[in-house]
Coordinates of C-alpha atoms in Angstrom, one line a residue:
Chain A
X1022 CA -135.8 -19.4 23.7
X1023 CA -134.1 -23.3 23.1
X1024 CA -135.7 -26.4 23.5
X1025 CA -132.7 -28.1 25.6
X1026 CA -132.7 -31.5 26.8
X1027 CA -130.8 -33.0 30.1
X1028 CA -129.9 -36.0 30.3
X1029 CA -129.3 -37.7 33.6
X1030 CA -126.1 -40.1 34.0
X1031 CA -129.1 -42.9 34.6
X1032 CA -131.0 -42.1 31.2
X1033 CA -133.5 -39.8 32.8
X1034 CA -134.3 -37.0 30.3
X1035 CA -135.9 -33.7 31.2
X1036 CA -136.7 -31.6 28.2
X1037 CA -137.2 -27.6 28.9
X1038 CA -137.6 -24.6 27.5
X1039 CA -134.9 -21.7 28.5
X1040 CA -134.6 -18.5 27.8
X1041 CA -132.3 -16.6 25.9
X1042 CA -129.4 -15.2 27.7
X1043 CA -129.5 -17.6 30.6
X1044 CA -126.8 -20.1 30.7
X1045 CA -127.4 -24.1 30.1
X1046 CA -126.1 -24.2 33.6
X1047 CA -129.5 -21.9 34.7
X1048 CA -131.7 -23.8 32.6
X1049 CA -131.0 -27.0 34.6
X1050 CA -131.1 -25.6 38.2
X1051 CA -134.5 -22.8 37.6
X1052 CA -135.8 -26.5 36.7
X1053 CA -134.7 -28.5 39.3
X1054 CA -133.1 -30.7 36.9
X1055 CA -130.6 -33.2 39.3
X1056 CA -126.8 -33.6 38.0
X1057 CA -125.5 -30.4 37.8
X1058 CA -124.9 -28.8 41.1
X1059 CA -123.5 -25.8 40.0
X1060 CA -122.3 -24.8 43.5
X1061 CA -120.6 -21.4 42.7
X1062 CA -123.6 -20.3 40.7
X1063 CA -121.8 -19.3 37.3
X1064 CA -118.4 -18.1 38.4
X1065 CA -116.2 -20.6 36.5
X1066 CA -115.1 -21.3 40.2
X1067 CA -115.9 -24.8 41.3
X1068 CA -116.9 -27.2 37.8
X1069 CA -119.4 -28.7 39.6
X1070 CA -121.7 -28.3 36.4
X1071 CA -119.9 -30.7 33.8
X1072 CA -122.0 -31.8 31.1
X1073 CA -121.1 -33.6 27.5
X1074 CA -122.4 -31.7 24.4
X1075 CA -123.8 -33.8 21.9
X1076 CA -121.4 -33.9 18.8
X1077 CA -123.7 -32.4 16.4
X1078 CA -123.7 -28.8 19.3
X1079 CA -120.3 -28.8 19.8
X1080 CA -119.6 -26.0 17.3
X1081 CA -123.0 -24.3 18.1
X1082 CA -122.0 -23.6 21.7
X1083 CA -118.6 -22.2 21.1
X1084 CA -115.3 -22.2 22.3
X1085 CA -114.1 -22.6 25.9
X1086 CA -112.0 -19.8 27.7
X1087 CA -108.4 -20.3 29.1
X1088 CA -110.4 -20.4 32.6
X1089 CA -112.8 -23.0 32.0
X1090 CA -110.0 -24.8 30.2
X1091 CA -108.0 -25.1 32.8
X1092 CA -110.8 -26.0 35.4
X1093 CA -112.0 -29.1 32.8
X1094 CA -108.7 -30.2 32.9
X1095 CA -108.7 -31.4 36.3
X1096 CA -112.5 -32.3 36.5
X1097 CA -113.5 -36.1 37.0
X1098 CA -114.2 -38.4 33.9
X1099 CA -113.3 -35.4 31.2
X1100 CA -114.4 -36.2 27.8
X1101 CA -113.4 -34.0 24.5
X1102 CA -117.1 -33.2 24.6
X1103 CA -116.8 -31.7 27.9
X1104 CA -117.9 -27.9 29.1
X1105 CA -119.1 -26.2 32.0
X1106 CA -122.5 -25.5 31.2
X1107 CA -122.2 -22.0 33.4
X1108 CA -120.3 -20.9 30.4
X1109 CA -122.9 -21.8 27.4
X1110 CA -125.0 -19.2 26.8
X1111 CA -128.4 -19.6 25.6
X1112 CA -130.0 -18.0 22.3
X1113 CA -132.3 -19.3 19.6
X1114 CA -129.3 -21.1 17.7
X1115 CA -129.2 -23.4 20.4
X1116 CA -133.1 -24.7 20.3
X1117 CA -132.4 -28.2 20.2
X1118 CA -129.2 -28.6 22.3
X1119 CA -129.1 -32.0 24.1
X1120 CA -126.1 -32.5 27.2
X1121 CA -125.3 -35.4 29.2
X1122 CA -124.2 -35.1 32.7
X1123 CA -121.4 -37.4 34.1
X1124 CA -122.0 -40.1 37.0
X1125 CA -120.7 -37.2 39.5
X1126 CA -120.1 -33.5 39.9
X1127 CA -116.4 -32.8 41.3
Chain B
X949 CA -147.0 -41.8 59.3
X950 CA -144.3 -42.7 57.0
X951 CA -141.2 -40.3 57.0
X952 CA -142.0 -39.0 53.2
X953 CA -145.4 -37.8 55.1
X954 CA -143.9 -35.7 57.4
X955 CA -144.3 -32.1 57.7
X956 CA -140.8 -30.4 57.4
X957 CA -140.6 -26.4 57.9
X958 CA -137.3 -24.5 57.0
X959 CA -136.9 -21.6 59.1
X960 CA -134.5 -19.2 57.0
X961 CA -134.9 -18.9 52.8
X962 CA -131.1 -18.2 51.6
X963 CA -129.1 -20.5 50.4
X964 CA -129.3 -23.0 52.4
X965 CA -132.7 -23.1 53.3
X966 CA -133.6 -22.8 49.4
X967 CA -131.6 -25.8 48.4
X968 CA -132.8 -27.9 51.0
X969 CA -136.1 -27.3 49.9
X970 CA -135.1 -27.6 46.5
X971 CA -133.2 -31.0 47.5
X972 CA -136.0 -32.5 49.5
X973 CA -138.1 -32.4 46.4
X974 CA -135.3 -33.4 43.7
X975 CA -134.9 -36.8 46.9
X976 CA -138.8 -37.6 46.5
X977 CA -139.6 -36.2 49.4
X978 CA -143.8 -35.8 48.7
X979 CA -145.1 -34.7 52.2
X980 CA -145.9 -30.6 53.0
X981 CA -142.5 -28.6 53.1
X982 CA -143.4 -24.9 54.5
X983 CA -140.1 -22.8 54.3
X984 CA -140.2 -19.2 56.2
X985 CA -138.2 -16.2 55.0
X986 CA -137.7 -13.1 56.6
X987 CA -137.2 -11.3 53.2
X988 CA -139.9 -10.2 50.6
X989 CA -138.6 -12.5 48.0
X990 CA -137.4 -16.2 47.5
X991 CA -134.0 -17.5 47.8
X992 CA -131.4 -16.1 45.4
X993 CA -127.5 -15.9 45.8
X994 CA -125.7 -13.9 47.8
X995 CA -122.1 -13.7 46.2
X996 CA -122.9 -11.4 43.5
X997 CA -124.3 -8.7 45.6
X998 CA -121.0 -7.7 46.4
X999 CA -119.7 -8.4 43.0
X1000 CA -121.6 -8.6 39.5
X1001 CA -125.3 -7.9 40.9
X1002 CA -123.7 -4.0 42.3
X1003 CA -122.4 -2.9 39.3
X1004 CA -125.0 -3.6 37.4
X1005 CA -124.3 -6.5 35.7
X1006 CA -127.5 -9.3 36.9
X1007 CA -130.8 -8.6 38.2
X1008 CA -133.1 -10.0 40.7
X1009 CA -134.1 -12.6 37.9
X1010 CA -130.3 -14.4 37.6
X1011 CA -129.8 -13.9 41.8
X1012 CA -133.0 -16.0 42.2
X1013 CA -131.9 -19.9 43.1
X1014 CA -135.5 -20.9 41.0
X1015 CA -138.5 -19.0 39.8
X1016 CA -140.8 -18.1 42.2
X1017 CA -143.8 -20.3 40.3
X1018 CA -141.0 -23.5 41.1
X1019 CA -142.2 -23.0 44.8
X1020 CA -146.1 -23.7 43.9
X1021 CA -145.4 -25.9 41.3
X1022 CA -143.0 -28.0 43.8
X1023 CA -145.8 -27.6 46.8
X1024 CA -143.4 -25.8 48.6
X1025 CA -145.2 -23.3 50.9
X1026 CA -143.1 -20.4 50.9
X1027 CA -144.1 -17.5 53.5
X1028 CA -141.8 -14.6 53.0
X1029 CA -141.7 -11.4 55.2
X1030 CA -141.6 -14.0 58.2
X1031 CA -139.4 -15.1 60.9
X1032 CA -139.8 -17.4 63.5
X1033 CA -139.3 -16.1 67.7
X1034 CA -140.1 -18.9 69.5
X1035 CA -139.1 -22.7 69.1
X1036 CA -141.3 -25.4 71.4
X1037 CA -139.6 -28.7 71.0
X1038 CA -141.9 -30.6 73.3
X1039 CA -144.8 -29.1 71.1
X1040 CA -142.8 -29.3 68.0
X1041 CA -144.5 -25.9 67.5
X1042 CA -142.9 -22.4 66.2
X1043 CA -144.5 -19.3 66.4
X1044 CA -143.8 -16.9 63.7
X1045 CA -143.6 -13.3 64.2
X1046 CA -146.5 -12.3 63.1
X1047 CA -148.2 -14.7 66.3
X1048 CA -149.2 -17.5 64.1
X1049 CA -147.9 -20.8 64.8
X1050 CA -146.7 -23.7 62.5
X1051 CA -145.9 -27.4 63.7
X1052 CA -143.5 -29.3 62.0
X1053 CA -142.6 -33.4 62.4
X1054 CA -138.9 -31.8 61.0
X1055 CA -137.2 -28.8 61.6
X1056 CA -134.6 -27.6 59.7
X1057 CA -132.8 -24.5 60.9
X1058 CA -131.3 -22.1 58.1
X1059 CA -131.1 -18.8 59.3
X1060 CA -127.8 -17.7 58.8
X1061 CA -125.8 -14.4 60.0
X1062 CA -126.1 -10.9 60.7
X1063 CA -123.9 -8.2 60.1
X1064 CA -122.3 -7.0 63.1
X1065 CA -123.5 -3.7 63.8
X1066 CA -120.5 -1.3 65.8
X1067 CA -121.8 0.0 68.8
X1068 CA -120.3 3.0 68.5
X1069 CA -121.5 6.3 67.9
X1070 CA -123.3 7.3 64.7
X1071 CA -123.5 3.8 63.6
X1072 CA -127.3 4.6 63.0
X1073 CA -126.5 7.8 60.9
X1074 CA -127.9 6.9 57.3
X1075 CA -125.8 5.7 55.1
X1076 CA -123.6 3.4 57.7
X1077 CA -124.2 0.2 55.9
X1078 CA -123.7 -3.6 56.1
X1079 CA -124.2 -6.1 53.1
X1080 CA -126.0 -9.3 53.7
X1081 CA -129.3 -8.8 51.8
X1082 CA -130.4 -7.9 48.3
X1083 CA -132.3 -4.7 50.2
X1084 CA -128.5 -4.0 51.5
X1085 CA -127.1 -4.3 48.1
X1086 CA -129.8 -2.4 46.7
X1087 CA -128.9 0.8 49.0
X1088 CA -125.1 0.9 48.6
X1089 CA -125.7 0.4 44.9
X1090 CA -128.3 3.8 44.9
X1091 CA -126.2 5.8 47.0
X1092 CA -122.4 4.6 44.7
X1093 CA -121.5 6.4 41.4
X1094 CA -119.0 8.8 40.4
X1095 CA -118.1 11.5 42.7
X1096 CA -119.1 9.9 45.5
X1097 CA -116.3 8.4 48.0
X1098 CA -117.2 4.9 50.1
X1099 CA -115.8 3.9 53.7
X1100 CA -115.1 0.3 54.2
X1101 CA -114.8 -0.5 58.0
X1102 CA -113.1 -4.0 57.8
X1103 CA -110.4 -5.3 55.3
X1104 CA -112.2 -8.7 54.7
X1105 CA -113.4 -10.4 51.3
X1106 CA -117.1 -8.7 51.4
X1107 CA -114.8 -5.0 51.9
X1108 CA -112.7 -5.5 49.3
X1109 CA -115.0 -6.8 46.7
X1110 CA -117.2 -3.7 47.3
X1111 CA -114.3 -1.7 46.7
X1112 CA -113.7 -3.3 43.5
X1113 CA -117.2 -3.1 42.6
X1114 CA -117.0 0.6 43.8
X1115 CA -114.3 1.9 41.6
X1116 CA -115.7 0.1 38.3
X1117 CA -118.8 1.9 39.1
X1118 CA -116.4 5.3 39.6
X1119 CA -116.9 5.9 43.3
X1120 CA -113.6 6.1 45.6
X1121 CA -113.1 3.6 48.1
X1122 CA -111.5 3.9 51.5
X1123 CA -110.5 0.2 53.4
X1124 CA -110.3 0.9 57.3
X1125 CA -108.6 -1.7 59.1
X1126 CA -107.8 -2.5 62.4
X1127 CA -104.9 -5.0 61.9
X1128 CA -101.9 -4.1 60.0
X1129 CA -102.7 -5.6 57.0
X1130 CA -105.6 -6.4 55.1
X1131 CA -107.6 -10.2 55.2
X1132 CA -105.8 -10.8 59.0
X1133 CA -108.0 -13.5 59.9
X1134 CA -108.4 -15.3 56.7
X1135 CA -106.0 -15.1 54.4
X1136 CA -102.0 -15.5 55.2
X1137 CA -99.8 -12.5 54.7
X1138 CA -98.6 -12.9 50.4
X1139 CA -102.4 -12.7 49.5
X1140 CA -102.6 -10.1 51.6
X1141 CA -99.4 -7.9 50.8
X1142 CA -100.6 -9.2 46.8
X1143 CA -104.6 -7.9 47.3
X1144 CA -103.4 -4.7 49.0
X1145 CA -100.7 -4.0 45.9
X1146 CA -103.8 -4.8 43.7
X1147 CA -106.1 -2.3 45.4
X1148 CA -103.5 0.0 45.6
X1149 CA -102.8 0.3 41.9
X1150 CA -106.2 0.8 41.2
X1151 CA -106.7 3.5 43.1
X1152 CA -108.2 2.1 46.8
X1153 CA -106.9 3.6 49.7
X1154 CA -105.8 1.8 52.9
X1155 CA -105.9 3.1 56.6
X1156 CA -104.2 -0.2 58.2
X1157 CA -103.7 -0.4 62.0
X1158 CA -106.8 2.2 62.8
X1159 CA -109.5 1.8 64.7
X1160 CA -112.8 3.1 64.3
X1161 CA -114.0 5.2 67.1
X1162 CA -117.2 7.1 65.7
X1163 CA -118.9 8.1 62.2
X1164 CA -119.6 11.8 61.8
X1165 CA -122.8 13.1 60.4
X1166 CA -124.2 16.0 58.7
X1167 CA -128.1 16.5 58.8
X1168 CA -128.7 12.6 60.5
X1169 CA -126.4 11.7 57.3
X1170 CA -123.2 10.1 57.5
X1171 CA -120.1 12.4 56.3
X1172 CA -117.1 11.2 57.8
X1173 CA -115.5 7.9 59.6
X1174 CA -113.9 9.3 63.2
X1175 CA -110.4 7.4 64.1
X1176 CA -109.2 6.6 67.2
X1177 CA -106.5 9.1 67.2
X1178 CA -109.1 12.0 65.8
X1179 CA -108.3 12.1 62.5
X1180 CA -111.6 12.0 60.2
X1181 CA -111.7 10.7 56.7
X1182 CA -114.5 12.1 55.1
X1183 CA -117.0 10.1 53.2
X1184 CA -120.5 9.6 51.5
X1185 CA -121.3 6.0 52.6
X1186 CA -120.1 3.5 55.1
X1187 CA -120.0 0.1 54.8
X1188 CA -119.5 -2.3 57.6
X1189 CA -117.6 -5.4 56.9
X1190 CA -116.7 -6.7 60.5
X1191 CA -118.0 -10.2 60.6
X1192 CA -121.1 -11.2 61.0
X1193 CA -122.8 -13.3 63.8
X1194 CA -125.0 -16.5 64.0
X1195 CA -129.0 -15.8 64.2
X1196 CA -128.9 -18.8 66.5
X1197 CA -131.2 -17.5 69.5
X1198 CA -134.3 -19.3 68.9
X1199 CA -131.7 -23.0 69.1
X1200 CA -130.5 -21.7 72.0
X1201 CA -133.7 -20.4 73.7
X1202 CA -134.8 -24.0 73.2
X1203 CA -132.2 -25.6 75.2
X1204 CA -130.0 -26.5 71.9
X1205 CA -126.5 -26.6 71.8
X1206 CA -124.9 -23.8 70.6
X1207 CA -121.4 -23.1 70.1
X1208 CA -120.7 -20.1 67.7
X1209 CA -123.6 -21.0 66.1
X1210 CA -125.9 -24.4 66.2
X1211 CA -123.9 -27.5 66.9
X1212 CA -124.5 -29.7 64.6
X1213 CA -123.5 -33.1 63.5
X1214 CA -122.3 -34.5 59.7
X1215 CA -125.7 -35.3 59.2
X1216 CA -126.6 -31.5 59.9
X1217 CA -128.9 -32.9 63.1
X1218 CA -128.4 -31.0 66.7
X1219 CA -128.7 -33.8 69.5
X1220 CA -132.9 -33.0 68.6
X1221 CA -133.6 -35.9 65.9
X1222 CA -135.9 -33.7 65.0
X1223 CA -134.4 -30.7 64.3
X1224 CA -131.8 -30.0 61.5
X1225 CA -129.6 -27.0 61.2
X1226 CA -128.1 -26.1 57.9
X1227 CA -125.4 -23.1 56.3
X1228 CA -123.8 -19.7 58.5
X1229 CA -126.1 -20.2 61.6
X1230 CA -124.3 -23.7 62.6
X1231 CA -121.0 -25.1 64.0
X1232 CA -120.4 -28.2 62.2
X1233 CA -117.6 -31.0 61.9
X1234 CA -115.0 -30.5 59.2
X1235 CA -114.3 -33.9 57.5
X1236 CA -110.3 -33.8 57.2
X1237 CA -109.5 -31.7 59.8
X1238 CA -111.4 -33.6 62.8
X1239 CA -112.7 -30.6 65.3
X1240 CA -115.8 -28.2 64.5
X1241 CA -115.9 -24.8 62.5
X1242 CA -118.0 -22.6 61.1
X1243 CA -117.1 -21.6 57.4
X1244 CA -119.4 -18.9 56.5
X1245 CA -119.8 -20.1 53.2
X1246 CA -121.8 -20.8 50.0
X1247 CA -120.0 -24.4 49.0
X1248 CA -120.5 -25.1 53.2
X1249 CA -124.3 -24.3 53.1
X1250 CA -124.8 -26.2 50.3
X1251 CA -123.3 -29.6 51.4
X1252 CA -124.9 -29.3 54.7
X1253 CA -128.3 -28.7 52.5
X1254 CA -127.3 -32.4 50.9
X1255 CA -126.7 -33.7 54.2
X1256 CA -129.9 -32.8 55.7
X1257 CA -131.9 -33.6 52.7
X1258 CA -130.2 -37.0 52.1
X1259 CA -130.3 -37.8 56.4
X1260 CA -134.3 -37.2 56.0
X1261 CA -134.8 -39.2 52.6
X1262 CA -132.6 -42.3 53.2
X1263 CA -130.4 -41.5 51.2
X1264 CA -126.4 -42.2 51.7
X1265 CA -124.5 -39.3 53.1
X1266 CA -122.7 -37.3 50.7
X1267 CA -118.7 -37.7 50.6
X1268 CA -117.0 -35.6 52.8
X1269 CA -116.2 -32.7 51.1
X1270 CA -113.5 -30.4 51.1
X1271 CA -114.5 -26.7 52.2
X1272 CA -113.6 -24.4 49.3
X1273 CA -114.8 -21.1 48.7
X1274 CA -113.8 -18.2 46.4
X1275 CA -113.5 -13.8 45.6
X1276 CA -113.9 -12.2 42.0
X1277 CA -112.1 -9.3 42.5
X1278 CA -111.3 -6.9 39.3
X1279 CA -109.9 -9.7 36.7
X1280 CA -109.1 -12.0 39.5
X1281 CA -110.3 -14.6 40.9
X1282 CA -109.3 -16.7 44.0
X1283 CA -109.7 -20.0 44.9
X1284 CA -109.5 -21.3 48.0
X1285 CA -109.5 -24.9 49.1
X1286 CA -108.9 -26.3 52.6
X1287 CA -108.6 -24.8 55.7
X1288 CA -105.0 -23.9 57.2
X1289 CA -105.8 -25.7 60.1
X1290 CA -102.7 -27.3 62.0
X1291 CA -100.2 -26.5 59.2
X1292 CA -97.0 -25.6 59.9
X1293 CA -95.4 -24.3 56.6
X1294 CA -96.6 -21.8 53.9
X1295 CA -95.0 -22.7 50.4
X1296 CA -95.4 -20.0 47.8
X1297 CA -96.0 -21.6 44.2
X1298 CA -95.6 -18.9 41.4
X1299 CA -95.0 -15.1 41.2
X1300 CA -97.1 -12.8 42.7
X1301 CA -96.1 -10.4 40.3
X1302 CA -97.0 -12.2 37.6
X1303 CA -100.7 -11.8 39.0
X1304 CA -101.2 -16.1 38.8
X1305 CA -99.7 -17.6 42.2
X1306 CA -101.1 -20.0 44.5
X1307 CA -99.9 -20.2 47.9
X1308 CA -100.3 -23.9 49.8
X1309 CA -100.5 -24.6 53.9
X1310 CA -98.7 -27.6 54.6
X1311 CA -98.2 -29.9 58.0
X1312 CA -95.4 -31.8 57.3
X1313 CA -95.7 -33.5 53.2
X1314 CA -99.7 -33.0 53.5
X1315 CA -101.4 -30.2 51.6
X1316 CA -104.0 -28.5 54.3
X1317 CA -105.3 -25.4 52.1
X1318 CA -104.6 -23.7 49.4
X1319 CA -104.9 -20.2 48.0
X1320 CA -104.8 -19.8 44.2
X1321 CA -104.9 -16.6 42.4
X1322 CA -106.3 -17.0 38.5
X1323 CA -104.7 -20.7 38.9
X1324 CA -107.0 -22.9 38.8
X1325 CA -104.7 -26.2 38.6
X1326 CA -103.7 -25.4 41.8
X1327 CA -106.8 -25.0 43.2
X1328 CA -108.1 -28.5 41.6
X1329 CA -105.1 -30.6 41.9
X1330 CA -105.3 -29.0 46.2
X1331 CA -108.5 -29.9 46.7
X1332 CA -107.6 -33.4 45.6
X1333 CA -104.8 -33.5 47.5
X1334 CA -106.3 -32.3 50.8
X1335 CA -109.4 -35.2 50.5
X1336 CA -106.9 -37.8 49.4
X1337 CA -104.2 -36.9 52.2
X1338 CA -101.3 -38.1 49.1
X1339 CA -97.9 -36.5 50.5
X1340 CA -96.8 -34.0 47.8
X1341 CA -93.1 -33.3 47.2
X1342 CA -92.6 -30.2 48.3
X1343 CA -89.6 -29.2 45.7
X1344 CA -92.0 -30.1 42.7
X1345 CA -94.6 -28.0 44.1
X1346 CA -92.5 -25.0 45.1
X1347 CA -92.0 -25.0 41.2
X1348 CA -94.0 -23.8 39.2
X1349 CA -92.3 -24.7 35.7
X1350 CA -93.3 -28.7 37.2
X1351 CA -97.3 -29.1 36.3
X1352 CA -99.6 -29.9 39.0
X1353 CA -100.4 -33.6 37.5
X1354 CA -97.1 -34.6 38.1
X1355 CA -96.9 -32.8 41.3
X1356 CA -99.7 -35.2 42.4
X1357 CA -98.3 -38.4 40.4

């Protein structure tokens, strides 16, 4: 279980508790948390869930695949920060985790 | 009564009934939403059933599009095992079929396709089976293991990901198709000749150009698939991936227009201001392409979710979007943006043999579709293309050493 909290392209916060082995993607949609769309439901396939890592979680959550590269690469406002939260996995080392979504999800 | 009152009821809990319902909340929408499923549970996604969810590799928990408690906690009244039979527009009444009624102020209409069924015979033998449902996935997934050999009737996406799933879980896989190649109606003939090669070399077989006259059955139990020239290829389970039809009757018992499927417009309204109709079950405008369409997918249910949940909370329309779908097959994974409509050149970007190839529609300079194969640049750089209308040069796209950033400079 993590602590992780969203954080809306306006401010908003939402702060929820997600289990272990669901994605940071699943945490925000199971919740109803607005700003990640997530339209292809974890495939890697659309990169309609962007979200910024904080700095301090960037090593935490790992590295990004050749796939998830490549789809960042042409997402909208790309940061270094970036990832497709469908490709974070959730575990206890990630209690804490804080991402901001961008203005839009293309 | 204000409009955030109102009493909206969602006929149909998949996709696109789910997010709507999901939407309507996540919009501020606080008055009653009841949403009616004909299933036992809430709505959850589809795609995997074919793919990750048959061989074993989610569960009903990761299908499901929220908890169950979100629909409580959200004061959405969910009724499952429940679908509607009659639609009363004057009244603004349904009655469910279980003889209750419920009145709405909005309708929204989400009840998707249905499997087409063959009518031919021994298409009730057991084991001749379609996939739409979790309950369908759930059967081919008992009755596929090693050993046992599988008949796909139809060479479409939902076939040929079953046959993937089929051989990762050890079964053999037979595609049936009538056409001479495989994906005929949706996919043009590289991706075809490049899925069948695929298939091939990992140990599928292909009956191309057959049609099927008849299953065979041993004990009321399916054992073989009957040709139209006699032959019989034996098998342990059928699965029927023929297309699937709009559940649209209860629009067009109520005087609703209805094309192949509800006729819709971008705000996902039929001509009832009342009544909304949302994912497979409508025929909707295409933004880019100017004419109607029906495109029987995930990313098209979705958007006309937003539509229909922005149209009904004042919010502004979402951007037209550019259809796009996708298939996980084995280690690959296509991406498809567009549709072909109208184009009059096919322009193949990359090797097929080199498993990573994208293959573009084009009328005249203007990218229309595209198909990419584990190449996602292609499939990102497309879909920008195809909303932007930027003419491409086709030289610079026909090669592949030239990125797709400066294809689209």
């Amino acid at each position: 279980m993590a602590k992780i909290t969203y954080i809306e392209h306006d401010g908003t916060e939402h702060v929820v508790d997600v289990k272990n082995g669901l994605t940071v993607m699943e945490g925000a949609v199971k919740n109803n948390i607005p700003g990640i769309d997530a339209d292809c439901g974890g495939a890697c396939a659309c990169a309609t869930c962007h979200v910024y890592v904080d700095e301090a979680w960037q090593d935490k959550t790992g590295s990004t695949s050749a796939m998830e590269d490549s789809m960042l690469d042409f997402a909208e406002n790309v940061e270094p920060n970036s990832r497709l939260s469908c490709q974070i996995k959730v575990s206890d080392a990630l209690d804490g985790l804080v991402v901001r979504m961008p203005e839009s999800q293309h | 009564m204000s409009q955030s009152d109102a009493h909206i009821v969602i006929l149909g809990a998949g996709h696109a009934g789910g997010t709507a319902a999901a939407l309507l909340r996540q919009y501020g929408h606080t008055g009653p939403i009841t949403m009616v499923g004909e299933e036992p549970i809430p709505p959850y996604q589809r795609p995997p059933l074919s793919k990750a969810w048959l061989k074993g590799e989610a569960d009903a928990d990761s299908l499901a599009l929220k908890p169950l408690e979100f629909y409580p906690e959200q004061n959405i009244d969910f009724r499952p095992n429940l679908k509607a039979v009659k639609l009363a527009r004057s009244d603004k009444l349904v009655t469910l079929s279980d003889g209750s009624t419920v009145s709405y102020d909005i309708l929204i209409i989400a009840t998707g396709m249905r499997a087409i069924r063959l009518p031919i015979e021994g298409v009730d033998l057991e084991g001749v089976l379609t996939l739409r449902t979790a309950a369908d996935a759930e059967a081919i997934k008992a009755a596929l293991g090693p050993g046992k050999r599988l008949a796909i009737v139809g060479g479409g996406y939902i076939g040929l990901e079953v046959a993937a799933s089929a051989r990762a879980l050890g079964a053999e896989a037979v595609v049936i198709e009538r056409e001479a190649r495989i994906l005929a109606r949706s996919a043009c003939e590289p991706l075809s000749n490049f899925f069948h090669g695929y298939h091939l070399d990992r140990g599928v077989q292909f009956v191309l150009g057959a049609s099927v006259s008849g299953f065979v059955g041993e004990g009321g139990k399916v054992a073989g698939v009957r040709l139209a020239d006699g032959r019989v290829e034996p098998c342990d389970l059928v699965l029927l991936g023929v297309g699937a039809i709009p559940n649209d009757e209860i629009a067009r018992d109520a005087g609703l227009e209805c094309a192949r499927g509800i006729v819709v417009d971008l705000e996902a309204r039929t001509a009832d201001p009342s009544v909304f109709a949302i994912g497979d079950v409508t025929h909707r405008p295409m933004p880019h392409y100017g004419r109607m369409f029906g495109p029987e997918s995930v990313p098209s249910a979705l958007e006309q979710a937003k539509q229909a949940a922005s149209a009904i909370t004042g919010r502004p329309a979402p951007s037209p979007e550019v259809p796009w779908n996708w298939s996980d097959q084995y280690d690959l994974k296509l991406q498809i943006a567009g549709l072909p409509f109208d184009a009059d050149r096919v322009l193949l970007r990359g090797d097929p043999a080199s498993g990573k190839f994208a293959v573009f529609h084009l009328k005249g300079d203007q990218v229309q579709s595209v198909e990419a194969i584990n190449s996602p640049p292609e499939f990102m750089m497309g879909k920008q293309l195809i909303a932007n209308r930027k003419p491409v040069n086709t030289d610079k796209l026909a090669d592949p050493t030239v990125s797709m950033k400066e294809v689209a400079a």
